[in-house]
Structure formats: C-alpha cells, structure tokens
Short mmCIF file of C-alpha atoms and ligand atoms in Angstrom, two decimals:
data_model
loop_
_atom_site.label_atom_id
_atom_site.label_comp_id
_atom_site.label_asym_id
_atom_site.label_seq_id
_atom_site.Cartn_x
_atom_site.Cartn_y
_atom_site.Cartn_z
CA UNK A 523 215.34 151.35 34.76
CA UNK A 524 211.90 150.07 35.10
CA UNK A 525 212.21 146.48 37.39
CA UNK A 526 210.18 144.28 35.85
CA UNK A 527 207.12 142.02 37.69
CA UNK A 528 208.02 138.10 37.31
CA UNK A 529 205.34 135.50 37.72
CA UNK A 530 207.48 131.99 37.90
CA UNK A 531 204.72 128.72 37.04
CA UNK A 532 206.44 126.12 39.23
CA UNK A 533 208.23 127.82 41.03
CA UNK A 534 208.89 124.78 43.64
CA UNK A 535 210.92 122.86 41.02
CA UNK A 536 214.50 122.82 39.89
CA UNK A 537 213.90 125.74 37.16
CA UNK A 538 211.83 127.58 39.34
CA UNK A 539 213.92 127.42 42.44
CA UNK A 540 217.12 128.62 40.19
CA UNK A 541 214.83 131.41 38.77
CA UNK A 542 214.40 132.54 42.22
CA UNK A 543 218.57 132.31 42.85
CA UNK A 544 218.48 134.53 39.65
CA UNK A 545 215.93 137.06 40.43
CA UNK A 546 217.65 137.20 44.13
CA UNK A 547 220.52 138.98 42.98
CA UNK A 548 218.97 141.71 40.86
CA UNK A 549 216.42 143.37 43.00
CA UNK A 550 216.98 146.85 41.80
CA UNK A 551 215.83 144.80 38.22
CA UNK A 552 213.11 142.11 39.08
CA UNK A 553 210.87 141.65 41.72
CA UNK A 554 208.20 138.82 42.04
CA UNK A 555 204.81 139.16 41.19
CA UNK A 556 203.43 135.34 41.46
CA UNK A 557 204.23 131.96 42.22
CA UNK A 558 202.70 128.55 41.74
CA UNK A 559 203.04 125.12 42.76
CA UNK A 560 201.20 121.67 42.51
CA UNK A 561 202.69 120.45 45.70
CA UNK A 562 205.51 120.79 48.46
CA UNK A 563 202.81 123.82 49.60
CA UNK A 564 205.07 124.50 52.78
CA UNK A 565 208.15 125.39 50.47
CA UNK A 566 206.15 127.61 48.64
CA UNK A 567 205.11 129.26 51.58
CA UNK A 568 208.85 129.57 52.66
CA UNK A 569 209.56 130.60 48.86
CA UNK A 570 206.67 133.61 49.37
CA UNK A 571 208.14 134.82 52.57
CA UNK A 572 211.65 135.05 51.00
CA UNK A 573 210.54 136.89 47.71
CA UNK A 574 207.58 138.74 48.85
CA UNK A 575 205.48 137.48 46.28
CA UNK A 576 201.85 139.13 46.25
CA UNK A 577 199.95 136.37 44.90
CA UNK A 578 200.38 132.25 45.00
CA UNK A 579 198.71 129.71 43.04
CA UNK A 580 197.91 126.03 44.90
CA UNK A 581 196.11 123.39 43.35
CA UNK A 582 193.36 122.95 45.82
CA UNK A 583 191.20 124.04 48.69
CA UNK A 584 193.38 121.54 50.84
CA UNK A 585 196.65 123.27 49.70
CA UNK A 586 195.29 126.80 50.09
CA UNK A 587 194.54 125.83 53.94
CA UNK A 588 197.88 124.20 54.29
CA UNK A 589 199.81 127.19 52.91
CA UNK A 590 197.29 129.63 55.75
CA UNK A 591 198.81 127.18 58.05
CA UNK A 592 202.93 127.23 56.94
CA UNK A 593 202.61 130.81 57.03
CA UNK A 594 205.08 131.87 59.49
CA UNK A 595 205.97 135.70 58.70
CA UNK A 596 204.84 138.89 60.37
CA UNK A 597 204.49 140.10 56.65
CA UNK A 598 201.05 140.06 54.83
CA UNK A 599 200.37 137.07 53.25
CA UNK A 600 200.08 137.00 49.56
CA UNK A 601 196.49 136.43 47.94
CA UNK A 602 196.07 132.98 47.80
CA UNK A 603 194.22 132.03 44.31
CA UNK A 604 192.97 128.45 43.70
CA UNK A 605 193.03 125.89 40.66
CA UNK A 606 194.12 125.72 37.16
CA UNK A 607 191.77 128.51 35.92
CA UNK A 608 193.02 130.83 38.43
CA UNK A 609 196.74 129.78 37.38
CA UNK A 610 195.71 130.93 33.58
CA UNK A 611 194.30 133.73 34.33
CA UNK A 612 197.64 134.93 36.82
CA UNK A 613 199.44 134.23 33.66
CA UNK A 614 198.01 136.91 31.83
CA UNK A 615 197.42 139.48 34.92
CA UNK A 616 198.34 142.69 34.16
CA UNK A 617 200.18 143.08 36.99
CA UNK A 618 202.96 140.68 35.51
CA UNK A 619 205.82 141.39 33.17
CA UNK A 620 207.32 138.30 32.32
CA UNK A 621 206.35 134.37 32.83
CA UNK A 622 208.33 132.02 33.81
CA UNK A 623 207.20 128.99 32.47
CA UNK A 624 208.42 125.88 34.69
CA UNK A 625 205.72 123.89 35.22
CA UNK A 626 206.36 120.13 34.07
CA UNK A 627 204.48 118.32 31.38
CA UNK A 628 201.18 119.03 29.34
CA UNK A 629 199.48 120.76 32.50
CA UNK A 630 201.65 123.34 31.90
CA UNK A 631 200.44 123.90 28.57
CA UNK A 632 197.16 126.23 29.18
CA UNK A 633 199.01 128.58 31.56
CA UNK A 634 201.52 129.45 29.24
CA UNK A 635 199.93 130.09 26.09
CA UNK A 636 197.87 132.46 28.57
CA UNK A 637 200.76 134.74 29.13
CA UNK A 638 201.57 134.26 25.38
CA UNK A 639 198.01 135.35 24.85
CA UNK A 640 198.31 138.74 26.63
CA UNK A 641 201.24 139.38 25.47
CA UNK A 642 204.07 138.75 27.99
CA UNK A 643 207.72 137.80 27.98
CA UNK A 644 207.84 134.48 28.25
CA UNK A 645 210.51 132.46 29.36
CA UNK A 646 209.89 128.86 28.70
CA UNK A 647 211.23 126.17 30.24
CA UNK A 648 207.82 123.90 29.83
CA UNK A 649 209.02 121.90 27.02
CA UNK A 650 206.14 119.94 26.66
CA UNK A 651 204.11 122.70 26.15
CA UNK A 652 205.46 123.70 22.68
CA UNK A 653 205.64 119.59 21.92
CA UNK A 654 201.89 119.46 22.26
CA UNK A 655 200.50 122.44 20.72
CA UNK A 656 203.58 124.02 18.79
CA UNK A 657 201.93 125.97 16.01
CA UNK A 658 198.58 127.28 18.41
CA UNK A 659 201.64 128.21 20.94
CA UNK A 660 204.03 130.12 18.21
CA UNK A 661 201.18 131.72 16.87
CA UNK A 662 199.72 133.02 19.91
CA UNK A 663 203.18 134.33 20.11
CA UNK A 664 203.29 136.60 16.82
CA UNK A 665 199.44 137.51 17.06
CA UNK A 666 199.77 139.26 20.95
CA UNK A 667 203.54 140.63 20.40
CA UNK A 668 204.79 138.54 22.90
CA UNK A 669 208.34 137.72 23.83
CA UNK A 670 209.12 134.32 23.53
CA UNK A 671 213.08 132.98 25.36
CA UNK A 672 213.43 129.43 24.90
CA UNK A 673 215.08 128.66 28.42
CA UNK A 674 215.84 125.04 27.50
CA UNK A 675 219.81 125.54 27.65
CA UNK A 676 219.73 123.73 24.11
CA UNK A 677 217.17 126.29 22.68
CA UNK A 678 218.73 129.01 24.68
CA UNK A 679 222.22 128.51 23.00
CA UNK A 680 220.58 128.01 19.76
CA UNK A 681 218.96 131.24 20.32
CA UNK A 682 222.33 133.03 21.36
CA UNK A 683 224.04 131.70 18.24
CA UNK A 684 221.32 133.23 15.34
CA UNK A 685 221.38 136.30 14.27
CA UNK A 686 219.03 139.37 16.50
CA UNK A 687 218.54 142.56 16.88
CA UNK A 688 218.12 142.50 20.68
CA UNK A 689 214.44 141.38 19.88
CA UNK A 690 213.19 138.02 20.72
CA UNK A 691 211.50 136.29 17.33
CA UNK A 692 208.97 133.98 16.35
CA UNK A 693 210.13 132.89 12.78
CA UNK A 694 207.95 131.31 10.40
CA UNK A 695 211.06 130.25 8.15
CA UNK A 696 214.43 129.31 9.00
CA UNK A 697 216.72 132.24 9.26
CA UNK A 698 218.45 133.46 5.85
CA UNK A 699 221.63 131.77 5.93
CA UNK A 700 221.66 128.81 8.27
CA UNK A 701 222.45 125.18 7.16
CA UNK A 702 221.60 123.09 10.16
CA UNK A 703 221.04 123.44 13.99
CA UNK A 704 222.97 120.93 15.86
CA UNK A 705 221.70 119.71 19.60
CA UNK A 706 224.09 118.61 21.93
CA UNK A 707 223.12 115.80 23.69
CA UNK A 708 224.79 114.35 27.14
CA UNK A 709 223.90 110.74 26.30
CA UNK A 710 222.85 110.40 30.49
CA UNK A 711 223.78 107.50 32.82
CA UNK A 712 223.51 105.05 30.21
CA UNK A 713 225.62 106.22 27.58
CA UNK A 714 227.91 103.25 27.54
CA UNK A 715 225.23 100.53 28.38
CA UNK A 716 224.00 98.52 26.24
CA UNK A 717 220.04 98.20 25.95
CA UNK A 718 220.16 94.37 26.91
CA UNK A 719 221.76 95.72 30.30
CA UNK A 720 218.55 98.36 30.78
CA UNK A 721 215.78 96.06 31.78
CA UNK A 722 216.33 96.00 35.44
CA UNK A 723 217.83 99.95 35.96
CA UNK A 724 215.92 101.45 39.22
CA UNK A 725 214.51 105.21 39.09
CA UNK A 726 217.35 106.48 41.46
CA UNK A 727 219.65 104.60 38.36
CA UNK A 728 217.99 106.65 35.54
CA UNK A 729 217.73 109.79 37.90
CA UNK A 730 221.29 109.67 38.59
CA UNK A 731 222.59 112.03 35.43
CA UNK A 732 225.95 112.55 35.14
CA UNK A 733 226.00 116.44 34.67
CA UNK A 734 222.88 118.18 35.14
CA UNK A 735 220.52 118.53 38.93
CA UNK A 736 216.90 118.52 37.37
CA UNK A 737 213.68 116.93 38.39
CA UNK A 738 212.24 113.54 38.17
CA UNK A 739 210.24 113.54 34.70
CA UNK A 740 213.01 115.12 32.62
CA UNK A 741 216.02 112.96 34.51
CA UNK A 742 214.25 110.02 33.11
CA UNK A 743 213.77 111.43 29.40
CA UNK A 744 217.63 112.16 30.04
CA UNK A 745 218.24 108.72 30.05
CA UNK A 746 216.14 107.08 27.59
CA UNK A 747 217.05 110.71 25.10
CA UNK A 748 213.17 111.15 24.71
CA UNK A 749 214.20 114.33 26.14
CA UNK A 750 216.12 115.09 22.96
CA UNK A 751 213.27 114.00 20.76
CA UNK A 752 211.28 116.28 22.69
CA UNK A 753 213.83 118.59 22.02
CA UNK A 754 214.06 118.20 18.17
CA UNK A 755 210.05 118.91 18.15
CA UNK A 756 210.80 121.89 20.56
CA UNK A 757 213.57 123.41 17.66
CA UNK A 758 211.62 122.63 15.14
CA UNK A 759 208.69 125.08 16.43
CA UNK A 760 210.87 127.35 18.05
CA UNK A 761 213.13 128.12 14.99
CA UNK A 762 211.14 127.31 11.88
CA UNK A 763 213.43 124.83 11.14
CA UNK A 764 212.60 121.25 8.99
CA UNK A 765 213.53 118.34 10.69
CA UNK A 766 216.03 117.20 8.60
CA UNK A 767 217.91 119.89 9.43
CA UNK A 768 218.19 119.66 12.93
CA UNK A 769 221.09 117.33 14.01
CA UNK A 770 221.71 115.73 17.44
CA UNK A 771 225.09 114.48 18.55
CA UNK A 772 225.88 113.11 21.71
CA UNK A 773 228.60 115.40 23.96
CA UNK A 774 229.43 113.29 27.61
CA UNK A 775 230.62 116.77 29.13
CA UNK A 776 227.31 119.10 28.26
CA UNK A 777 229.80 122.07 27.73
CA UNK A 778 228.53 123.01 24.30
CA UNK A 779 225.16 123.45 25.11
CA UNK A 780 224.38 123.79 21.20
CA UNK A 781 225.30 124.90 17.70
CA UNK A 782 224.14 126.74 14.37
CA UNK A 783 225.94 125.36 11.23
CA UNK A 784 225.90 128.43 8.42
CA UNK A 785 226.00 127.91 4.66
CA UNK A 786 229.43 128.95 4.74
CA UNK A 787 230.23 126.00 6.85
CA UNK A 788 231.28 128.03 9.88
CA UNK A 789 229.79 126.83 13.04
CA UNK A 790 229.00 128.96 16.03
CA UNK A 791 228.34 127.58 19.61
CA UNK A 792 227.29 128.70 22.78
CA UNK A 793 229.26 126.78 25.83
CA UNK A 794 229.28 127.28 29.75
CA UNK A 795 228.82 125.69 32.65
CA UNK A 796 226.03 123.01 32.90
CA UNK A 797 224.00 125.40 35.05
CA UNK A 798 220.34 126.13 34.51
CA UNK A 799 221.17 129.77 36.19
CA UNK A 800 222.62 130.84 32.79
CA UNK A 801 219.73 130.33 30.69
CA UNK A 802 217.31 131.82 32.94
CA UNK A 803 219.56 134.63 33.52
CA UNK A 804 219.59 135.24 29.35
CA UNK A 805 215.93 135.07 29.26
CA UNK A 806 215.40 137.45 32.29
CA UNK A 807 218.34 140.14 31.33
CA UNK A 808 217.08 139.74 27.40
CA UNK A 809 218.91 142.22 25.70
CA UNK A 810 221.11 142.51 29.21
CA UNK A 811 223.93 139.96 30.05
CA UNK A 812 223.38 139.78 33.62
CA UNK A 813 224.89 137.84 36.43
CA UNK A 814 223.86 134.20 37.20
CA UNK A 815 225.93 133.31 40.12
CA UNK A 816 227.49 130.89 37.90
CA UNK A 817 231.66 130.67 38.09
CA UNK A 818 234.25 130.47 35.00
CA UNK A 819 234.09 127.77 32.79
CA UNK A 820 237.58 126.24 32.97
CA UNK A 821 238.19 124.75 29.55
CA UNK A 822 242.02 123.44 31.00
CA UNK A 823 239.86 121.61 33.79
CA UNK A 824 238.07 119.96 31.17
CA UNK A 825 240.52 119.11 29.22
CA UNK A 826 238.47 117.59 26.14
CA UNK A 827 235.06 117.88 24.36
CA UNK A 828 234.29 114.70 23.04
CA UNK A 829 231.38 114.19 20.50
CA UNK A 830 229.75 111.02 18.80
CA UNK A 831 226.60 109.96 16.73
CA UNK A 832 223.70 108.61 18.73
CA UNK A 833 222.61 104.75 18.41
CA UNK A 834 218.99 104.53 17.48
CA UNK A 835 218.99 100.86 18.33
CA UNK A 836 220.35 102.20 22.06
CA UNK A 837 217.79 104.84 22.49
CA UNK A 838 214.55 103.68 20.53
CA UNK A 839 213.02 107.03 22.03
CA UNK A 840 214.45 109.22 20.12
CA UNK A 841 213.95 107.35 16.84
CA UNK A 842 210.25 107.34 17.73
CA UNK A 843 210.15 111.34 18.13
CA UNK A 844 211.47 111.60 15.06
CA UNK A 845 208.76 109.59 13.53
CA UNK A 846 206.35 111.52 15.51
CA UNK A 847 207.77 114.81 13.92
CA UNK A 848 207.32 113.43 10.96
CA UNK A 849 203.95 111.82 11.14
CA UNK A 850 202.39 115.54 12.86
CA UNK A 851 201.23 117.24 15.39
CA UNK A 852 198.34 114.47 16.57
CA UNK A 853 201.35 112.22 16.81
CA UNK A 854 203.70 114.86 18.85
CA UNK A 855 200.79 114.81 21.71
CA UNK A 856 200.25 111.19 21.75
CA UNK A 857 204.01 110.92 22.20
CA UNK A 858 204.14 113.01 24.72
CA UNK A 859 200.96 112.21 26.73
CA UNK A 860 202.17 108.30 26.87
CA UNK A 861 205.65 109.20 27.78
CA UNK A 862 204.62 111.29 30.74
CA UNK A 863 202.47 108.45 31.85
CA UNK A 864 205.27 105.45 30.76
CA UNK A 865 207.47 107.77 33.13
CA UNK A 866 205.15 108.25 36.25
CA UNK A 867 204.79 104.33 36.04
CA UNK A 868 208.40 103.70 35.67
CA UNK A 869 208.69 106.36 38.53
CA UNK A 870 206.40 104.49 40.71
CA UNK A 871 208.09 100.84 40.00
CA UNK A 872 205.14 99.96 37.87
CA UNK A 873 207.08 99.86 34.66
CA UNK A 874 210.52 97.99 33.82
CA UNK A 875 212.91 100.78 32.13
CA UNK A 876 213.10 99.05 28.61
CA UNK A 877 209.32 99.03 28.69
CA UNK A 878 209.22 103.34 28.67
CA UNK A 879 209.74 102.88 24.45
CA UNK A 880 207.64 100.08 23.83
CA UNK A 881 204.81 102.13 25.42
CA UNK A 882 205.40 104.88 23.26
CA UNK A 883 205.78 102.98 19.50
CA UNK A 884 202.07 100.75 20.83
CA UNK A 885 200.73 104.57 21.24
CA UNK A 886 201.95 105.79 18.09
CA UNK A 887 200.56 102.70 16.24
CA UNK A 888 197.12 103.28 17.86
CA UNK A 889 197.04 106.64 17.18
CA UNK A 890 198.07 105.99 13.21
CA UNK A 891 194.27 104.54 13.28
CA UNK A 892 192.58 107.21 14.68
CA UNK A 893 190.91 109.62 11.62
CA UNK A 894 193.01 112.47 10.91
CA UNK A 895 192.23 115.66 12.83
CA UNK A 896 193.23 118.97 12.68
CA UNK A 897 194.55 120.77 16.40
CA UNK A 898 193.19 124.86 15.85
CA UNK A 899 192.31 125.09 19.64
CA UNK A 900 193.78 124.28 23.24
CA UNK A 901 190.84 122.35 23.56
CA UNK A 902 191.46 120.55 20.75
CA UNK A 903 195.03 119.20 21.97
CA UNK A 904 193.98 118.83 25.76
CA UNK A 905 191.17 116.86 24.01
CA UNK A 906 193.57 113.96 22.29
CA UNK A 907 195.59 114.14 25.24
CA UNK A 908 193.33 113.11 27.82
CA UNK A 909 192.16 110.32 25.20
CA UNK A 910 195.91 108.98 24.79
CA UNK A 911 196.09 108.81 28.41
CA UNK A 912 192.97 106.99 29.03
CA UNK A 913 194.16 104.51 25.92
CA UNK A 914 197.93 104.57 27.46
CA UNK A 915 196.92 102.26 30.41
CA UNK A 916 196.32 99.36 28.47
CA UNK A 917 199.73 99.53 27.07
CA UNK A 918 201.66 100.15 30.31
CA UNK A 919 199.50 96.87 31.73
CA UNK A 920 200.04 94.83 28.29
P1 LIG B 1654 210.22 119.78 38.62
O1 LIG B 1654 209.53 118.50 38.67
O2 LIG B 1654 211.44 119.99 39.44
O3 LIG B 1654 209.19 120.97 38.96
C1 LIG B 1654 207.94 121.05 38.36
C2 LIG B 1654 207.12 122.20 38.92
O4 LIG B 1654 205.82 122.15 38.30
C3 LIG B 1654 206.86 122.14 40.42
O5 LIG B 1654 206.80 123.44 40.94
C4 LIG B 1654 205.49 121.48 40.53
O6 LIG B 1654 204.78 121.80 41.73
C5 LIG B 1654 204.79 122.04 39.31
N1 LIG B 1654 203.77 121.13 38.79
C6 LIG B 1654 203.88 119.78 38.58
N2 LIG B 1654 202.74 119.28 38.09
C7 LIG B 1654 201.86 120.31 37.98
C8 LIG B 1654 200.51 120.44 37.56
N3 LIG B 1654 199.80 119.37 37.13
N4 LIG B 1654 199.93 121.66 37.59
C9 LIG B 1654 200.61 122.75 38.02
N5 LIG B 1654 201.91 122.69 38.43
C10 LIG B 1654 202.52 121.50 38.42
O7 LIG B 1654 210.57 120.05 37.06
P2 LIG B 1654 211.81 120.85 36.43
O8 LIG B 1654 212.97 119.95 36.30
O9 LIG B 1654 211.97 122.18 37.11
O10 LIG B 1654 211.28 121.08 34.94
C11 LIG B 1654 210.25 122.01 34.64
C12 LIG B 1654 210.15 122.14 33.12
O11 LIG B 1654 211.37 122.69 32.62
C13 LIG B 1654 209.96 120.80 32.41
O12 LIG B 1654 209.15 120.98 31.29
C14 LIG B 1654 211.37 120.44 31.95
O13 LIG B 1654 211.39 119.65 30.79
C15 LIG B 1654 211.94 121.83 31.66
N6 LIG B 1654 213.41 121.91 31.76
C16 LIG B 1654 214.00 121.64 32.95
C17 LIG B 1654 215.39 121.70 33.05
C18 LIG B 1654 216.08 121.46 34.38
O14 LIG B 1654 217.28 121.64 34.46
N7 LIG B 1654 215.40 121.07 35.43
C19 LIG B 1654 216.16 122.02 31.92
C20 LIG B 1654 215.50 122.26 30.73
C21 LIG B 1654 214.12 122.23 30.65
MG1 LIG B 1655 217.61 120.64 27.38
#
C-alpha cells in the first residue's frame, strides 16, 4: 500500500491537532508532508518534531525566527517557508497527497482551492471557504480531478449516507432519488434561553458548548447557529442541493450527526460519538474505514435522541443565512466576512452577544445596494470581502 503524503493547513487548531491524533496511528498509511500555522509558532515546532514534517508554513519573518529558536530536536529541521503565497503554493506541491484543510475563516480560502487546483484530495474542514466562493471552489474541483471529503461531521455524515462508488463526487444536481438532506443541529449553550436573556452572555459563556471541544470562531457560530447557516450554504455547494430542500432540526445530544430523506420516505443517518477524529478519519481512510481512536457509542448510556424545530426569532442568524442563500453568492461573502469580524469583536469584549446578528442583517442591507456583480475569480471574492470588512466597522461601532 502506497502511504500517502498529508499537508494539514492549521494544523495548530482543534481539527488540525485531531488530524495529527489520526495520522499518529496509521504510520504504515500516512505520513506528514507539511504543516501550517498563523500563530502558537512554538507548538508547531513541537507538532514538527513529533511528526517529522519536512516543510512548515509561518506567517512571518518574526515567526520563522521564533520557530529557528523553539527548535529543540537533534533531527533536521523542516524547510521553513514564509507567508500566504508560500502557503498556496505548499498546497499544490507535488510532494503532497492530500490537504487537510483546517485553517479558520476566509484566509483559508486561497490555500485550498490551490490544492483543489492541482488536483489533490482534499479534506475540508474550512467551512468558510466553500461559503465564500462555492461554485469557483466546486468547480476547481471537477476541472483538476480532485477529491473533495467534506470533513464538517454534518457534511461528512451526509456524505456517508448518499449513494458512492468508493469515489468522492462533485455533483452538479442533487443525487437521483433523494427528497431532502436534514442537518442536525446541537442548539449550543443557549438552547433554552431566551434572546432577551443573551445581551450580557461573556465569550467563555458562548464558548462553553455543551458537546463538542472546537475553537473560538466556530464555538461562537455554535451558539448564535450562524454556524448552521454556514452550514446550509456549505450543503448546498457540496451536494447540489436547492435550499429548500435542506432541513435543519435541532438534536441537544449531537449523536445523529446528519440525515438523507429518500423519495421513498426512508431516512438514513450517520451517528457516533461527537468526536472530530471520526470525520477526519473517513476523509483520510476514503474508501478505508480506519481507526480513529474514538470508543463505542453507547446508545443505552444515552438513553434518548431528542429532536425539535429551530426558533428563528431565537437565532436571527440563521434566518439571515438563509436569506443570504437566497439573495447569492455576493451576499454569502458579505455574510460571512461581517460575521468573522462581529465575532473577533464579540471575542475581544467589543461587541454585546445580541449585537453579532444585528451586524450581519445592517451588512446584508448595505450590500443589497451595491450593483450586482458576478464572482468568476478568487480575486473577485477576496475583492468584496476585504470591502465588507472595511464597511463592517461602522456597523460593529453603530
Ligand atoms: P482553530 O481556531 O482551533 O484553528 C485554526 C487554525 O488556523 C490554527 O492552526 C491557526 O493558526 C490557523 N489560522 C488562523 N488564522 C489564519 C490565517 N489568517 N492564515 C493562516 N492560518 C490561520 O479552528 P478549528 O476549530 O480547528 O476550525 C478550523 C476550521 O474547521 C473552521 O473553518 C471550522 O469552521 C471548521 N470546523 C471545525 C470543527 C471543530 O470541531 N473544531 C468542526 C467542523 C468544522
Ligand atoms: Mg458542523
């Protein structure tokens, strides 16, 4: 068997540092190629050491002298490469198999259509990539004969309940036979709160989620379900698949990660653990079911799977990526652009909790006014999104 050369893009984060638990235990299968990180350079040294990566990818000068500096190993160090070019063009090195795409947010965005460009297997965790520039992204896919795994443990279930041949797709129409696509949702910390009781929630409050250990940025769109609405946009690309017939209901105990309603009206779901090993382990096995270090899933421990409709009046976000959806693509990257900047403020204390949403419907509104544009390039999207970002700081001031 032929071990295949990973290259994980954020590899310091929660889905990069369970990637790495993943690869661990299959080195007659993987070994690692490259790894990248924006920050926390002294962990990636540690993580380079431990996987004997050849090549890392900092941000910065600074960063490439601090990892010289955390390098504690009698081994060679790997060649250090520097900025966001560099972290494209690693992407797509031939000396990689398969990407791991982990990096959070838009930035994220130009590294991974790289590997999708040249052809890789590419897991993708980066959400907000596919949000942003969803047909570009899916295209790139189909035109280079890349593999595409959604890693998103929605996407990934959704994945494992259609139909394949042991081939990873890109559709361009919804598979023959399937009614609906149904998202689980866990509803966060603030399920059972009502929105009156939000204004004052602290980041550790909104971090806090009841099931899942993730980072910052997607903790918070946890809470206020823009993470779903992300997610809607994500299935809709991913699968081919109208909005109105993707579903989301709310599920406290994240045990079905996600299901595929058929015209016959049978339903088939994909359940587990909440563990982002599982996933990842899918997506790096692909055909393969190979271990993920993750234990039985006890359905007597559980005792009951609960399910109920979500409140669009309690989460406002996920009403408004709907309407994005609908509106189009320019509308998909202003949503997202102003929600990763509504959540750095909220992050930072700049930002009460209830005023996340409001950011987001004052960007929609202001980009309804903008002349209609079409989004053919990666320049093109990068383009509105540095432009919603510069308008975005008037509304998280106003
Ligand atoms: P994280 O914040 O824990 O890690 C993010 C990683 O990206 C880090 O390695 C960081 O150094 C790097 N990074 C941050 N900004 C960067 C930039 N501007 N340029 C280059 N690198 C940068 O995030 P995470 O929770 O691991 O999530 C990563 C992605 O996976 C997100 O898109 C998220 O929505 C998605 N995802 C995460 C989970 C989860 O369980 N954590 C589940 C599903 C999907
Ligand atoms: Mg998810």
């Amino acid at each position: 068997m032929k071990s295949s050369r990973i290259t994980i893009l954020g590899s310091t984060g929660s889905i990069g540092i369970n990637t790495i638990d993943v690869i661990a235990r299959h080195p007659d299968r993987f070994s690692v190629y490259a790894l990248s990180a924006h920050s926390r350079i002294a962990q990636l040294a540690v993580q380079a050491q431990e996987t004997n990566a050849k090549v890392v990818v900092v941000p910065t000068d600074h960063a490439a002298q601090l990892f010289k500096s955390c390098w504690h190993s009698k081994n060679a160090m790997p060649e250090i490469r520097v900025g966001a070019r560099a972290l494209a063009q690693t992407a797509a090195d031939r000396e990689t198999d398969v990407v791991m795409a982990a990096i959070v947010g838009a930035a994220g965005l130009p590294a991974a259509l790289s590997a999708a460009q040249a052809g890789k297997r590419v897991l993708l965790a980066n959400k907000e990539a596919l949000v942003a520039a969803g047909s570009l992204f899916m295209a790139a896919v189909r035109d280079n004969g890349a593999e595409l795994l959604p890693i998103d443990s929605e996407h990934n279930a959704i994945f494992q309940c259609l139909p394949h041949d042991g081939r990873a797709f890109a559709p361009t129409a919804p598979t023959a036979g399937v009614r609906r696509l149904i998202l689980t949702a866990s509803g966060g910390p603030f399920r059972t709160k009502r929105w009156e009781e939000l204004h004052h929630v602290t980041p550790e409050q909104a971090c806090a989620h009841p099931n899942w250990s993730m980072g910052k940025k997607i903790s918070v769109d946890s809470a206020t379900m823009l993470n779903k609405g992300l997610e809607v946009i994500e299935a809709h690309w991913l699968f081919a698949m109208p909005p109105e017939r993707i579903n989301v209901v709310i599920h406290p105990q994240s045990v079905v990660h996600s299901m595929v309603e058929y015209e016959d009206g049978s339903v088939i779901a994909q359940l587990g653990q909440p563990d982002m090993r599982t996933p990842i382990a899918y997506g790096l096995g692909f055909p393969d079911r190979i271990d993920a270090g993750v234990g039985l899933l006890d359905l007597a421990l559980a005792g009951r799977l609960d399910f109920e409709q979500p409140d669009f009046k309690q989460f406002p976000c996920l009403k408004l990526s709907f309407d994005a959806l609908s509106v189009g693509q320019g509308a998909c990257i202003a949503l997202n652009a102003a929600n990763e900047m509504a959540v750095e403020a909220f992050l930072e204390g700049r930002l009460a909790y209830t005023a996340i949403s409001s950011v987001l419907e004052s960007t929609l509104t202001w980009h309804a006014g903008l002349p209609t544009r079409t989004y053919q390039s990666l320049d093109d999207v990068m383009a509105l999104d540095a432009e919603v970002r510069h308008q975005a700081v008037t509304f998280l001031t106003s």
